[in-house]
Amino acid sequence: MKYRMYDLIEKKKHKIPLTEDEIREMITAYTAGDIPDYQMSAFLMAVWFQGMTDEELSCLTLAMAASGEELSLAQIPGTKLDKHSTGGVGDKTTLIVAPVLAALQVPTAKMSGRGLGFTGGTVDKLESIPGLRSELSEEEFLRILNRVGFVDAAQTKELAPADKLLYALRDVTATVDSIPLIASSIMSKKLAAGADRIVLDVKCGSGAFMSELSSAKELAGQMIRIGEMTGRAVTAVISDMNQPLGRAVGNALEVQEAVEVLKGGGEPRLVELSVRIAVEMLQMSDQARDSREAAVEAVTEVMQNGSALDRFRAYVKEAGGDPSALDRVGVETAFRKEIRAPRAGYLTACNTGEVGLVSVMLGAGRSRKDEAIDPEAGILVKKKLGESVSEGEVLAELFTNREGVLEDAEDRFLRAYSIDAEPPEDTPIIYDILRSR
């Protein structure tokens, strides 16, 4: 390494921008194991305090993307799109949007992650379908994308390995919540996955990394600028995560709710967000409609006529799963419990992260990366914020195969909600949409 890591830490500590060559050399050396964790930890903490310029952020993202294999989608005709969510509770929009776009002849190539902490992972949801494989070779990835029109696979070990190493280090050095580091982490994987255009669902609220709207907009803006500087068009939809999205939290339950939406039904806020994301992606594609109204009509039509659901069935079959599982309703668990309102009033607030942690207690999520997921475990939310409840009315139903957890889970769930005499102000599902210039 021609640069001393000590000197790079010193520069960043004093807010002196690093050069492209310095950043590329640092990432290459760290990925190769030539820079010790204690020095990279110091650098990450310096970034947390001093931030990064747009040029530094672009260089860091490109260096991380280039640290391993980069997927080429050149053999797939047309403009390829990708969609990413910053993570939330009950977020199954990918399971809805990807089949919709496939039905509209818009190729959607996505690599997803597994859940950790209170946030659910799309890979875990898909793997609740019996037989379905998320670990795909590059050949399988491209074959399914070409045949079905979309693919959603687990991120390979070879894709952006620098990001995996840095994230693991951030996780134990209190630097996960650095906006530049979040932005570069997300965008490095998107660039390495090969899509031409990207739509980001940036969550905001009590069940998101960004609890404040200003922080969510700052993160969205940084990712859009990375896209602009690396030749990718990026749109960021900033959406609400102050309550679970939809009514299901848990893997098999969320797949069933996504299927419900693809049959033309579904909880209104989930439908609204899914349609809006699909419209944004459609309008960035080669199949863009003449107006936004026409795009909404096209998206709604394939959700109601069954063609989007047909694409989902085709994907499940191609990935080795059982398509008939998409017709299933309900889950089978050893234990279940109805949670009832302790008093009458209106649901006025929700600590969504706590609801997500309840699902982890039930077995639907993991607190460690090596922890097994129970695909049947989860929560069905019966009441949404703003709705009135009477004393003893069912607020939610819990499902688990773990003995002895329901009492604590019920207590934690009830503490996550506020019930007051007056209804709250309406909260939009979408706060803002930011687009590349």
CSV table of C-alpha atoms in Angstrom, one decimal:
chain,number,residue,atom,x,y,z
A,1,MET,CA,0.0,0.0,0.0
A,2,LYS,CA,1.6,3.2,-1.1
A,3,TYR,CA,-0.4,5.3,1.4
A,4,ARG,CA,-0.1,5.0,5.2
A,5,MET,CA,-3.5,4.3,6.8
A,6,TYR,CA,-2.4,6.5,9.7
A,7,ASP,CA,-2.1,9.4,7.3
A,8,LEU,CA,-5.6,8.8,5.8
A,9,ILE,CA,-7.1,8.7,9.3
A,10,GLU,CA,-5.3,11.9,10.1
A,11,LYS,CA,-6.7,13.6,7.0
A,12,LYS,CA,-10.2,12.5,7.6
A,13,LYS,CA,-10.0,13.5,11.3
A,14,HIS,CA,-9.2,17.1,10.2
A,15,LYS,CA,-11.9,17.0,7.4
A,16,ILE,CA,-9.3,17.0,4.6
A,17,PRO,CA,-10.9,15.3,1.6
A,18,LEU,CA,-9.2,12.1,0.4
A,19,THR,CA,-8.3,11.6,-3.2
A,20,GLU,CA,-9.9,8.9,-5.5
A,21,ASP,CA,-6.6,7.0,-5.5
A,22,GLU,CA,-6.3,7.1,-1.7
A,23,ILE,CA,-9.9,5.7,-1.2
A,24,ARG,CA,-9.5,3.0,-3.9
A,25,GLU,CA,-6.2,1.9,-2.4
A,26,MET,CA,-7.6,1.9,1.1
A,27,ILE,CA,-10.6,-0.3,0.2
A,28,THR,CA,-8.5,-2.7,-1.9
A,29,ALA,CA,-6.0,-3.1,1.0
A,30,TYR,CA,-8.7,-3.6,3.6
A,31,THR,CA,-10.6,-6.2,1.6
A,32,ALA,CA,-7.3,-8.0,1.1
A,33,GLY,CA,-6.7,-8.0,4.9
A,34,ASP,CA,-3.8,-5.7,4.7
A,35,ILE,CA,-5.3,-3.0,7.0
A,36,PRO,CA,-6.2,-4.0,10.6
A,37,ASP,CA,-9.7,-3.6,11.9
A,38,TYR,CA,-8.5,-1.1,14.6
A,39,GLN,CA,-7.3,1.3,12.0
A,40,MET,CA,-10.4,1.0,9.8
A,41,SER,CA,-12.5,1.5,12.9
A,42,ALA,CA,-10.7,4.8,13.6
A,43,PHE,CA,-11.3,5.8,10.0
A,44,LEU,CA,-15.1,5.0,10.2
A,45,MET,CA,-15.4,7.0,13.4
A,46,ALA,CA,-13.7,9.9,11.7
A,47,VAL,CA,-16.2,9.7,8.9
A,48,TRP,CA,-19.0,9.6,11.4
A,49,PHE,CA,-17.9,12.9,12.9
A,50,GLN,CA,-16.6,14.7,9.8
A,51,GLY,CA,-18.8,13.3,7.0
A,52,MET,CA,-17.6,13.0,3.4
A,53,THR,CA,-17.7,15.2,0.3
A,54,ASP,CA,-19.9,14.1,-2.6
A,55,GLU,CA,-16.7,13.3,-4.5
A,56,GLU,CA,-15.3,11.2,-1.7
A,57,LEU,CA,-18.7,9.4,-1.3
A,58,SER,CA,-18.8,8.6,-5.1
A,59,CYS,CA,-15.2,7.2,-5.0
A,60,LEU,CA,-15.9,5.2,-1.9
A,61,THR,CA,-19.1,3.7,-3.4
A,62,LEU,CA,-17.3,2.8,-6.7
A,63,ALA,CA,-14.4,1.3,-4.8
A,64,MET,CA,-16.7,-0.9,-2.7
A,65,ALA,CA,-18.7,-2.0,-5.8
A,66,ALA,CA,-15.4,-2.9,-7.6
A,67,SER,CA,-14.1,-4.9,-4.6
A,68,GLY,CA,-15.6,-8.1,-5.9
A,69,GLU,CA,-17.5,-9.4,-8.9
A,70,GLU,CA,-19.8,-7.1,-10.7
A,71,LEU,CA,-22.9,-8.5,-12.4
A,72,SER,CA,-23.4,-7.7,-16.1
A,73,LEU,CA,-27.0,-7.6,-17.3
A,74,ALA,CA,-26.0,-6.7,-20.9
A,75,GLN,CA,-27.5,-9.8,-22.3
A,76,ILE,CA,-31.0,-8.8,-21.0
A,77,PRO,CA,-32.7,-6.5,-23.5
A,78,GLY,CA,-34.0,-3.1,-22.4
A,79,THR,CA,-33.4,-0.9,-19.4
A,80,LYS,CA,-32.9,-2.9,-16.2
A,81,LEU,CA,-34.3,-1.5,-12.9
A,82,ASP,CA,-33.6,-2.3,-9.3
A,83,LYS,CA,-35.5,-1.4,-6.1
A,84,HIS,CA,-34.2,-1.1,-2.6
A,85,SER,CA,-35.9,-0.4,0.8
A,86,THR,CA,-33.9,0.9,3.7
A,87,GLY,CA,-35.8,-1.6,5.9
A,88,GLY,CA,-38.8,-1.6,8.1
A,89,VAL,CA,-41.5,-3.7,9.7
A,90,GLY,CA,-44.0,-5.5,7.5
A,91,ASP,CA,-42.4,-4.2,4.3
A,92,LYS,CA,-43.3,-6.6,1.6
A,93,THR,CA,-43.5,-4.1,-1.3
A,94,THR,CA,-40.8,-5.9,-3.3
A,95,LEU,CA,-43.0,-9.0,-3.5
A,96,ILE,CA,-45.7,-6.9,-5.1
A,97,VAL,CA,-43.7,-4.4,-7.2
A,98,ALA,CA,-41.4,-6.9,-9.0
A,99,PRO,CA,-44.1,-9.1,-10.4
A,100,VAL,CA,-46.1,-6.0,-11.4
A,101,LEU,CA,-43.2,-4.7,-13.4
A,102,ALA,CA,-42.5,-8.0,-15.0
A,103,ALA,CA,-46.1,-8.1,-16.2
A,104,LEU,CA,-45.5,-4.7,-17.7
A,105,GLN,CA,-42.3,-5.9,-19.6
A,106,VAL,CA,-39.9,-4.0,-17.3
A,107,PRO,CA,-37.0,-6.2,-16.3
A,108,THR,CA,-36.3,-6.0,-12.6
A,109,ALA,CA,-33.1,-7.4,-11.2
A,110,LYS,CA,-32.7,-7.4,-7.4
A,111,MET,CA,-30.5,-8.8,-4.8
A,112,SER,CA,-32.0,-8.7,-1.3
A,113,GLY,CA,-30.8,-9.3,2.2
A,114,ARG,CA,-31.9,-11.2,5.3
A,115,GLY,CA,-33.6,-9.6,8.3
A,116,LEU,CA,-31.6,-8.6,11.3
A,117,GLY,CA,-33.0,-7.0,14.4
A,118,PHE,CA,-36.5,-5.6,14.0
A,119,THR,CA,-36.3,-5.2,10.2
A,120,GLY,CA,-37.5,-8.1,8.0
A,121,GLY,CA,-35.6,-9.4,5.0
A,122,THR,CA,-37.1,-10.1,1.6
A,123,VAL,CA,-35.0,-13.3,1.3
A,124,ASP,CA,-36.5,-14.7,4.5
A,125,LYS,CA,-40.0,-13.9,3.2
A,126,LEU,CA,-39.3,-15.7,-0.2
A,127,GLU,CA,-37.7,-18.7,1.5
A,128,SER,CA,-40.9,-19.2,3.5
A,129,ILE,CA,-42.3,-20.6,0.2
A,130,PRO,CA,-41.6,-24.4,0.3
A,131,GLY,CA,-38.7,-25.3,-1.9
A,132,LEU,CA,-37.7,-21.8,-3.1
A,133,ARG,CA,-34.0,-21.2,-3.4
A,134,SER,CA,-32.7,-17.6,-3.0
A,135,GLU,CA,-29.0,-18.6,-3.4
A,136,LEU,CA,-28.7,-18.5,-7.2
A,137,SER,CA,-25.7,-18.8,-9.4
A,138,GLU,CA,-25.1,-15.9,-11.9
A,139,GLU,CA,-26.3,-18.2,-14.7
A,140,GLU,CA,-29.5,-19.0,-12.8
A,141,PHE,CA,-30.0,-15.3,-11.9
A,142,LEU,CA,-29.8,-14.3,-15.6
A,143,ARG,CA,-31.9,-17.2,-16.8
A,144,ILE,CA,-34.7,-16.5,-14.5
A,145,LEU,CA,-34.6,-12.8,-15.2
A,146,ASN,CA,-34.8,-13.5,-18.9
A,147,ARG,CA,-37.7,-16.0,-18.6
A,148,VAL,CA,-39.8,-14.4,-15.9
A,149,GLY,CA,-39.0,-10.7,-16.1
A,150,PHE,CA,-37.8,-10.3,-12.6
A,151,VAL,CA,-35.4,-12.0,-10.1
A,152,ASP,CA,-34.9,-11.4,-6.4
A,153,ALA,CA,-32.0,-13.4,-5.0
A,154,ALA,CA,-29.8,-13.4,-2.0
A,155,GLN,CA,-26.7,-11.3,-2.3
A,156,THR,CA,-23.7,-13.4,-3.3
A,157,LYS,CA,-20.5,-13.5,-1.2
A,158,GLU,CA,-18.6,-12.2,-4.2
A,159,LEU,CA,-20.7,-9.1,-4.7
A,160,ALA,CA,-19.2,-6.0,-3.0
A,161,PRO,CA,-17.3,-7.9,-0.3
A,162,ALA,CA,-15.8,-4.7,1.0
A,163,ASP,CA,-19.3,-3.7,2.1
A,164,LYS,CA,-19.8,-6.9,4.1
A,165,LEU,CA,-16.5,-6.3,5.9
A,166,LEU,CA,-17.2,-2.7,6.6
A,167,TYR,CA,-20.8,-3.3,7.7
A,168,ALA,CA,-19.7,-6.0,10.2
A,169,LEU,CA,-17.2,-3.5,11.6
A,170,ARG,CA,-19.7,-0.7,11.7
A,171,ASP,CA,-22.1,-2.9,13.6
A,172,VAL,CA,-19.6,-3.3,16.5
A,173,THR,CA,-18.1,0.3,16.5
A,174,ALA,CA,-21.3,2.4,16.8
A,175,THR,CA,-21.0,3.7,13.3
A,176,VAL,CA,-24.0,2.1,11.6
A,177,ASP,CA,-26.0,5.3,11.7
A,178,SER,CA,-23.6,7.4,9.6
A,179,ILE,CA,-25.5,8.7,6.6
A,180,PRO,CA,-22.5,8.7,4.2
A,181,LEU,CA,-21.7,5.1,5.3
A,182,ILE,CA,-25.3,4.0,4.9
A,183,ALA,CA,-25.5,5.6,1.5
A,184,SER,CA,-22.3,4.1,0.2
A,185,SER,CA,-23.2,0.6,1.6
A,186,ILE,CA,-26.6,0.6,-0.2
A,187,MET,CA,-25.4,2.1,-3.5
A,188,SER,CA,-22.3,0.0,-3.8
A,189,LYS,CA,-24.5,-3.2,-3.9
A,190,LYS,CA,-26.9,-1.5,-6.3
A,191,LEU,CA,-24.0,-0.6,-8.7
A,192,ALA,CA,-22.4,-4.0,-8.4
A,193,ALA,CA,-25.7,-5.7,-9.2
A,194,GLY,CA,-25.7,-4.1,-12.6
A,195,ALA,CA,-29.1,-2.2,-12.9
A,196,ASP,CA,-29.3,0.9,-15.1
A,197,ARG,CA,-31.9,2.8,-12.9
A,198,ILE,CA,-32.7,2.5,-9.3
A,199,VAL,CA,-35.8,3.4,-7.1
A,200,LEU,CA,-35.2,3.6,-3.4
A,201,ASP,CA,-37.8,3.3,-0.7
A,202,VAL,CA,-36.3,5.4,2.2
A,203,LYS,CA,-38.2,4.6,5.4
A,204,CYS,CA,-38.8,7.3,8.0
A,205,GLY,CA,-40.2,6.9,11.5
A,206,SER,CA,-40.1,4.8,14.6
A,207,GLY,CA,-39.5,1.6,12.7
A,208,ALA,CA,-36.7,2.9,10.4
A,209,PHE,CA,-33.0,3.8,10.7
A,210,MET,CA,-34.0,7.4,9.9
A,211,SER,CA,-36.5,8.4,12.5
A,212,GLU,CA,-36.7,12.1,11.4
A,213,LEU,CA,-37.8,13.3,8.0
A,214,SER,CA,-34.8,15.6,7.6
A,215,SER,CA,-32.4,12.7,8.1
A,216,ALA,CA,-34.4,10.5,5.6
A,217,LYS,CA,-34.2,13.3,3.0
A,218,GLU,CA,-30.5,13.8,3.7
A,219,LEU,CA,-29.9,10.0,3.1
A,220,ALA,CA,-32.0,10.0,0.0
A,221,GLY,CA,-30.2,13.1,-1.4
A,222,GLN,CA,-26.8,11.5,-0.9
A,223,MET,CA,-27.8,8.3,-2.7
A,224,ILE,CA,-29.3,10.3,-5.5
A,225,ARG,CA,-26.0,12.3,-5.9
A,226,ILE,CA,-24.0,9.0,-5.9
A,227,GLY,CA,-26.2,7.9,-8.7
A,228,GLU,CA,-25.7,11.1,-10.7
A,229,MET,CA,-22.0,10.9,-10.3
A,230,THR,CA,-21.8,7.2,-11.4
A,231,GLY,CA,-24.2,7.5,-14.3
A,232,ARG,CA,-27.3,6.0,-12.7
A,233,ALA,CA,-30.7,7.6,-12.6
A,234,VAL,CA,-32.1,7.3,-9.0
A,235,THR,CA,-35.5,8.1,-7.5
A,236,ALA,CA,-36.1,8.1,-3.8
A,237,VAL,CA,-39.6,7.6,-2.3
A,238,ILE,CA,-39.6,8.7,1.3
A,239,SER,CA,-42.3,6.6,3.1
A,240,ASP,CA,-43.8,6.3,6.5
A,241,MET,CA,-42.7,3.7,9.0
A,242,ASN,CA,-44.5,4.9,12.1
A,243,GLN,CA,-46.6,1.7,12.1
A,244,PRO,CA,-46.2,-1.7,10.4
A,245,LEU,CA,-46.8,-1.6,6.7
A,246,GLY,CA,-49.9,-3.5,5.9
A,247,ARG,CA,-51.3,-5.9,8.4
A,248,ALA,CA,-48.9,-8.8,8.4
A,249,VAL,CA,-45.5,-9.0,10.1
A,250,GLY,CA,-43.7,-12.3,9.6
A,251,ASN,CA,-42.5,-14.2,6.6
A,252,ALA,CA,-45.3,-16.6,5.4
A,253,LEU,CA,-47.9,-14.1,6.5
A,254,GLU,CA,-46.3,-11.3,4.5
A,255,VAL,CA,-46.1,-13.4,1.4
A,256,GLN,CA,-49.9,-14.1,1.8
A,257,GLU,CA,-50.6,-10.4,2.1
A,258,ALA,CA,-48.5,-9.6,-1.0
A,259,VAL,CA,-50.6,-12.2,-2.9
A,260,GLU,CA,-53.7,-10.5,-1.6
A,261,VAL,CA,-52.6,-7.2,-3.1
A,262,LEU,CA,-51.7,-9.0,-6.4
A,263,LYS,CA,-55.3,-10.3,-6.5
A,264,GLY,CA,-56.6,-6.7,-6.4
A,265,GLY,CA,-57.2,-6.4,-2.7
A,266,GLY,CA,-55.0,-5.5,0.3
A,267,GLU,CA,-54.7,-2.9,3.0
A,268,PRO,CA,-55.0,0.6,1.5
A,269,ARG,CA,-51.7,2.1,2.7
A,270,LEU,CA,-49.7,-0.9,1.5
A,271,VAL,CA,-51.5,-0.8,-1.9
A,272,GLU,CA,-50.9,3.0,-2.2
A,273,LEU,CA,-47.2,2.7,-1.6
A,274,SER,CA,-46.8,-0.4,-3.8
A,275,VAL,CA,-48.6,1.3,-6.7
A,276,ARG,CA,-46.5,4.5,-6.3
A,277,ILE,CA,-43.2,2.7,-6.3
A,278,ALA,CA,-44.2,0.6,-9.3
A,279,VAL,CA,-45.3,3.8,-11.2
A,280,GLU,CA,-42.0,5.5,-10.4
A,281,MET,CA,-40.1,2.5,-11.8
A,282,LEU,CA,-42.4,2.1,-14.8
A,283,GLN,CA,-41.9,5.8,-15.7
A,284,MET,CA,-38.1,5.3,-15.6
A,285,SER,CA,-38.2,2.3,-18.0
A,286,ASP,CA,-38.4,1.8,-21.7
A,287,GLN,CA,-42.1,1.1,-21.2
A,288,ALA,CA,-43.0,4.5,-19.7
A,289,ARG,CA,-46.5,5.7,-20.3
A,290,ASP,CA,-47.5,9.1,-21.7
A,291,SER,CA,-48.7,10.3,-18.3
A,292,ARG,CA,-48.6,9.4,-14.7
A,293,GLU,CA,-52.3,8.7,-14.8
A,294,ALA,CA,-51.8,6.2,-17.6
A,295,ALA,CA,-49.0,4.6,-15.6
A,296,VAL,CA,-51.2,4.2,-12.5
A,297,GLU,CA,-53.9,2.7,-14.7
A,298,ALA,CA,-51.4,0.2,-16.2
A,299,VAL,CA,-50.0,-0.8,-12.8
A,300,THR,CA,-53.5,-1.2,-11.3
A,301,GLU,CA,-54.7,-3.3,-14.3
A,302,VAL,CA,-52.0,-6.0,-13.9
A,303,MET,CA,-52.7,-6.2,-10.2
A,304,GLN,CA,-56.4,-6.8,-10.9
A,305,ASN,CA,-56.3,-9.0,-13.9
A,306,GLY,CA,-54.0,-11.6,-12.5
A,307,SER,CA,-51.1,-11.1,-14.8
A,308,ALA,CA,-48.8,-9.9,-12.0
A,309,LEU,CA,-49.7,-12.8,-9.8
A,310,ASP,CA,-48.9,-15.1,-12.8
A,311,ARG,CA,-45.4,-13.6,-12.9
A,312,PHE,CA,-45.0,-14.3,-9.2
A,313,ARG,CA,-46.1,-17.9,-9.7
A,314,ALA,CA,-43.6,-18.3,-12.6
A,315,TYR,CA,-40.8,-16.9,-10.5
A,316,VAL,CA,-41.5,-19.3,-7.6
A,317,LYS,CA,-41.5,-22.3,-10.0
A,318,GLU,CA,-38.2,-21.2,-11.7
A,319,ALA,CA,-36.6,-20.8,-8.3
A,320,GLY,CA,-37.5,-24.3,-7.3
A,321,GLY,CA,-40.5,-23.4,-5.1
A,322,ASP,CA,-44.1,-24.7,-5.0
A,323,PRO,CA,-46.4,-22.1,-6.8
A,324,SER,CA,-49.5,-23.6,-5.1
A,325,ALA,CA,-48.1,-22.3,-1.8
A,326,LEU,CA,-49.2,-18.8,-3.0
A,327,ASP,CA,-52.9,-19.9,-2.6
A,328,ARG,CA,-52.4,-20.7,1.1
A,329,VAL,CA,-54.2,-18.7,3.7
A,330,GLY,CA,-53.1,-18.5,7.4
A,331,VAL,CA,-50.3,-20.2,9.2
A,332,GLU,CA,-50.1,-23.3,11.5
A,333,THR,CA,-48.3,-22.7,14.8
A,334,ALA,CA,-48.3,-24.5,18.1
A,335,PHE,CA,-49.3,-21.3,20.0
A,336,ARG,CA,-51.4,-18.2,19.1
A,337,LYS,CA,-52.9,-15.4,21.1
A,338,GLU,CA,-55.3,-12.6,20.5
A,339,ILE,CA,-54.3,-9.2,21.9
A,340,ARG,CA,-57.2,-7.1,23.1
A,341,ALA,CA,-57.4,-3.4,23.8
A,342,PRO,CA,-57.2,-2.6,27.5
A,343,ARG,CA,-59.5,0.4,27.1
A,344,ALA,CA,-61.6,2.3,24.5
A,345,GLY,CA,-60.3,5.1,22.4
A,346,TYR,CA,-58.2,5.8,19.3
A,347,LEU,CA,-54.8,4.3,18.3
A,348,THR,CA,-52.7,7.4,18.2
A,349,ALA,CA,-49.1,6.2,18.1
A,350,CYS,CA,-46.9,3.2,17.6
A,351,ASN,CA,-43.3,2.3,18.4
A,352,THR,CA,-42.9,0.3,15.2
A,353,GLY,CA,-39.4,-1.0,16.1
A,354,GLU,CA,-40.9,-2.5,19.3
A,355,VAL,CA,-43.5,-4.3,17.2
A,356,GLY,CA,-40.7,-5.6,15.0
A,357,LEU,CA,-38.9,-6.9,18.1
A,358,VAL,CA,-42.1,-8.7,19.2
A,359,SER,CA,-42.0,-10.6,15.9
A,360,VAL,CA,-38.4,-11.5,16.7
A,361,MET,CA,-39.5,-12.9,20.1
A,362,LEU,CA,-42.0,-15.0,18.3
A,363,GLY,CA,-39.4,-16.4,15.9
A,364,ALA,CA,-40.1,-14.4,12.8
A,365,GLY,CA,-36.8,-12.5,12.9
A,366,ARG,CA,-33.3,-12.9,14.2
A,367,SER,CA,-31.2,-11.1,16.8
A,368,ARG,CA,-28.0,-12.8,15.5
A,369,LYS,CA,-27.0,-13.4,11.9
A,370,ASP,CA,-26.8,-17.2,12.5
A,371,GLU,CA,-30.2,-17.5,14.2
A,372,ALA,CA,-32.8,-19.6,12.4
A,373,ILE,CA,-36.1,-18.1,11.3
A,374,ASP,CA,-39.5,-19.7,11.8
A,375,PRO,CA,-41.4,-18.9,8.6
A,376,GLU,CA,-44.8,-19.5,10.3
A,377,ALA,CA,-44.3,-17.1,13.2
A,378,GLY,CA,-45.6,-13.5,13.1
A,379,ILE,CA,-48.2,-11.0,13.8
A,380,LEU,CA,-51.5,-10.0,12.1
A,381,VAL,CA,-52.4,-6.4,13.0
A,382,LYS,CA,-56.1,-5.9,13.1
A,383,LYS,CA,-56.2,-2.2,13.8
A,384,LYS,CA,-54.3,0.7,12.3
A,385,LEU,CA,-53.4,4.1,13.7
A,386,GLY,CA,-56.4,6.5,13.7
A,387,GLU,CA,-59.0,3.8,14.1
A,388,SER,CA,-61.2,3.6,17.1
A,389,VAL,CA,-61.2,0.6,19.4
A,390,SER,CA,-63.5,-0.5,22.1
A,391,GLU,CA,-62.4,-2.1,25.4
A,392,GLY,CA,-61.6,-5.8,24.8
A,393,GLU,CA,-61.5,-5.5,21.0
A,394,VAL,CA,-58.9,-7.5,19.2
A,395,LEU,CA,-55.9,-5.4,18.2
A,396,ALA,CA,-53.7,-8.1,16.8
A,397,GLU,CA,-53.1,-11.9,16.8
A,398,LEU,CA,-49.7,-13.5,17.6
A,399,PHE,CA,-48.4,-16.7,16.1
A,400,THR,CA,-45.4,-18.7,17.4
A,401,ASN,CA,-44.0,-22.2,17.9
A,402,ARG,CA,-42.0,-21.0,20.9
A,403,GLU,CA,-43.3,-22.1,24.2
A,404,GLY,CA,-43.6,-19.5,27.0
A,405,VAL,CA,-43.1,-16.3,25.0
A,406,LEU,CA,-46.7,-15.1,24.4
A,407,GLU,CA,-47.2,-13.4,27.7
A,408,ASP,CA,-44.1,-11.2,27.4
A,409,ALA,CA,-44.8,-10.6,23.7
A,410,GLU,CA,-48.3,-9.4,24.5
A,411,ASP,CA,-47.0,-7.0,27.1
A,412,ARG,CA,-44.4,-5.6,24.8
A,413,PHE,CA,-46.9,-5.2,21.9
A,414,LEU,CA,-49.4,-3.3,24.1
A,415,ARG,CA,-46.6,-1.0,25.4
A,416,ALA,CA,-45.8,-0.2,21.8
A,417,TYR,CA,-49.2,1.4,21.2
A,418,SER,CA,-50.9,4.5,22.6
A,419,ILE,CA,-54.7,4.7,23.0
A,420,ASP,CA,-56.1,8.1,23.6
A,421,ALA,CA,-59.5,9.8,23.7
A,422,GLU,CA,-59.0,11.9,20.6
A,423,PRO,CA,-58.0,10.6,17.1
A,424,PRO,CA,-54.5,11.6,15.7
A,425,GLU,CA,-53.9,13.7,12.7
A,426,ASP,CA,-53.7,11.7,9.4
A,427,THR,CA,-50.2,10.7,8.4
A,428,PRO,CA,-49.4,10.2,4.7
A,429,ILE,CA,-47.8,7.0,3.6
A,430,ILE,CA,-45.5,9.0,1.3
A,431,TYR,CA,-43.8,12.1,2.6
A,432,ASP,CA,-41.9,13.1,-0.5
A,433,ILE,CA,-40.3,11.8,-3.7
A,434,LEU,CA,-36.9,13.0,-4.8
A,435,ARG,CA,-35.5,12.4,-8.2
A,436,SER,CA,-32.2,12.7,-10.1
A,437,ARG,CA,-31.7,15.9,-12.0
